[in-house]
PDB file of C-alpha atoms in Angstrom:
ATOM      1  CA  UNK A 192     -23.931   4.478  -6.735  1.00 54.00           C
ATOM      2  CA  UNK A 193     -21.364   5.829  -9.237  1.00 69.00           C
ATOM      3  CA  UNK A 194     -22.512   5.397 -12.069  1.00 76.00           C
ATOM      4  CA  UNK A 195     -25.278   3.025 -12.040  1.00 77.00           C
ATOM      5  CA  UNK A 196     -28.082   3.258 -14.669  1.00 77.00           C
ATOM      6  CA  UNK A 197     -30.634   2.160 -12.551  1.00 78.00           C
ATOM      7  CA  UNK A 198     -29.982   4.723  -9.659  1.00 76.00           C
ATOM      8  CA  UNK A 199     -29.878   7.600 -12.906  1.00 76.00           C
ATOM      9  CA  UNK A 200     -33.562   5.783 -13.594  1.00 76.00           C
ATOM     10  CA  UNK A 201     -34.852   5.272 -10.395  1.00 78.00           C
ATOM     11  CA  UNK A 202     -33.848   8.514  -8.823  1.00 79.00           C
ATOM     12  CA  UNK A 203     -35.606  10.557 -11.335  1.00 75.00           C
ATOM     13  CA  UNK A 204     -38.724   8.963 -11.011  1.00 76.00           C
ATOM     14  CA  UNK A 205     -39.078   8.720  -7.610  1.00 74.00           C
ATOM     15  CA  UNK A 206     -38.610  12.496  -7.778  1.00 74.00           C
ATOM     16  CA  UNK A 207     -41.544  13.205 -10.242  1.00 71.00           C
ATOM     17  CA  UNK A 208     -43.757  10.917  -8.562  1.00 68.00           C
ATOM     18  CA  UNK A 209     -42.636  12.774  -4.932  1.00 67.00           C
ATOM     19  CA  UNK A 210     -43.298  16.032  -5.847  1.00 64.00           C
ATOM     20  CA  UNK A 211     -46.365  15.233  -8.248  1.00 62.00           C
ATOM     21  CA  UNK A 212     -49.774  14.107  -6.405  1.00 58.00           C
ATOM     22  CA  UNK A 213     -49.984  10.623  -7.289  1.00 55.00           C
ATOM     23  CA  UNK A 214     -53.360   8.840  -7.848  1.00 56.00           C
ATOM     24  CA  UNK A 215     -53.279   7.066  -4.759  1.00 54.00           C
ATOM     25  CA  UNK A 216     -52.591  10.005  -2.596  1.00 53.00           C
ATOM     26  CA  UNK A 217     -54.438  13.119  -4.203  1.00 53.00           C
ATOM     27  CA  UNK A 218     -55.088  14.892  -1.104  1.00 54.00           C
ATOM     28  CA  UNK A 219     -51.266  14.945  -0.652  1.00 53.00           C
ATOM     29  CA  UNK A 220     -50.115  17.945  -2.290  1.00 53.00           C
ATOM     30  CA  UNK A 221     -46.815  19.320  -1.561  1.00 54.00           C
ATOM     31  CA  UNK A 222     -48.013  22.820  -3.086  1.00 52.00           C
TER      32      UNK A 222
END
């Protein structure tokens, strides 16, 4: 995965919407 644009895009994202409570999964807060 050196460097691949969609691993630089995908990574990120799956980040913010890991660590944020997502609609579909509210009660799942990792804070």
């Amino acid at each position: 995965m050196k460097e691949n644009p969609i691993f630089y895009l995908a990574y990120p994202m799956y980040v913010i919407n890991f660590s944020q409570p997502t609609q579909f999964t509210g009660s799942n807060k990792p804070k």
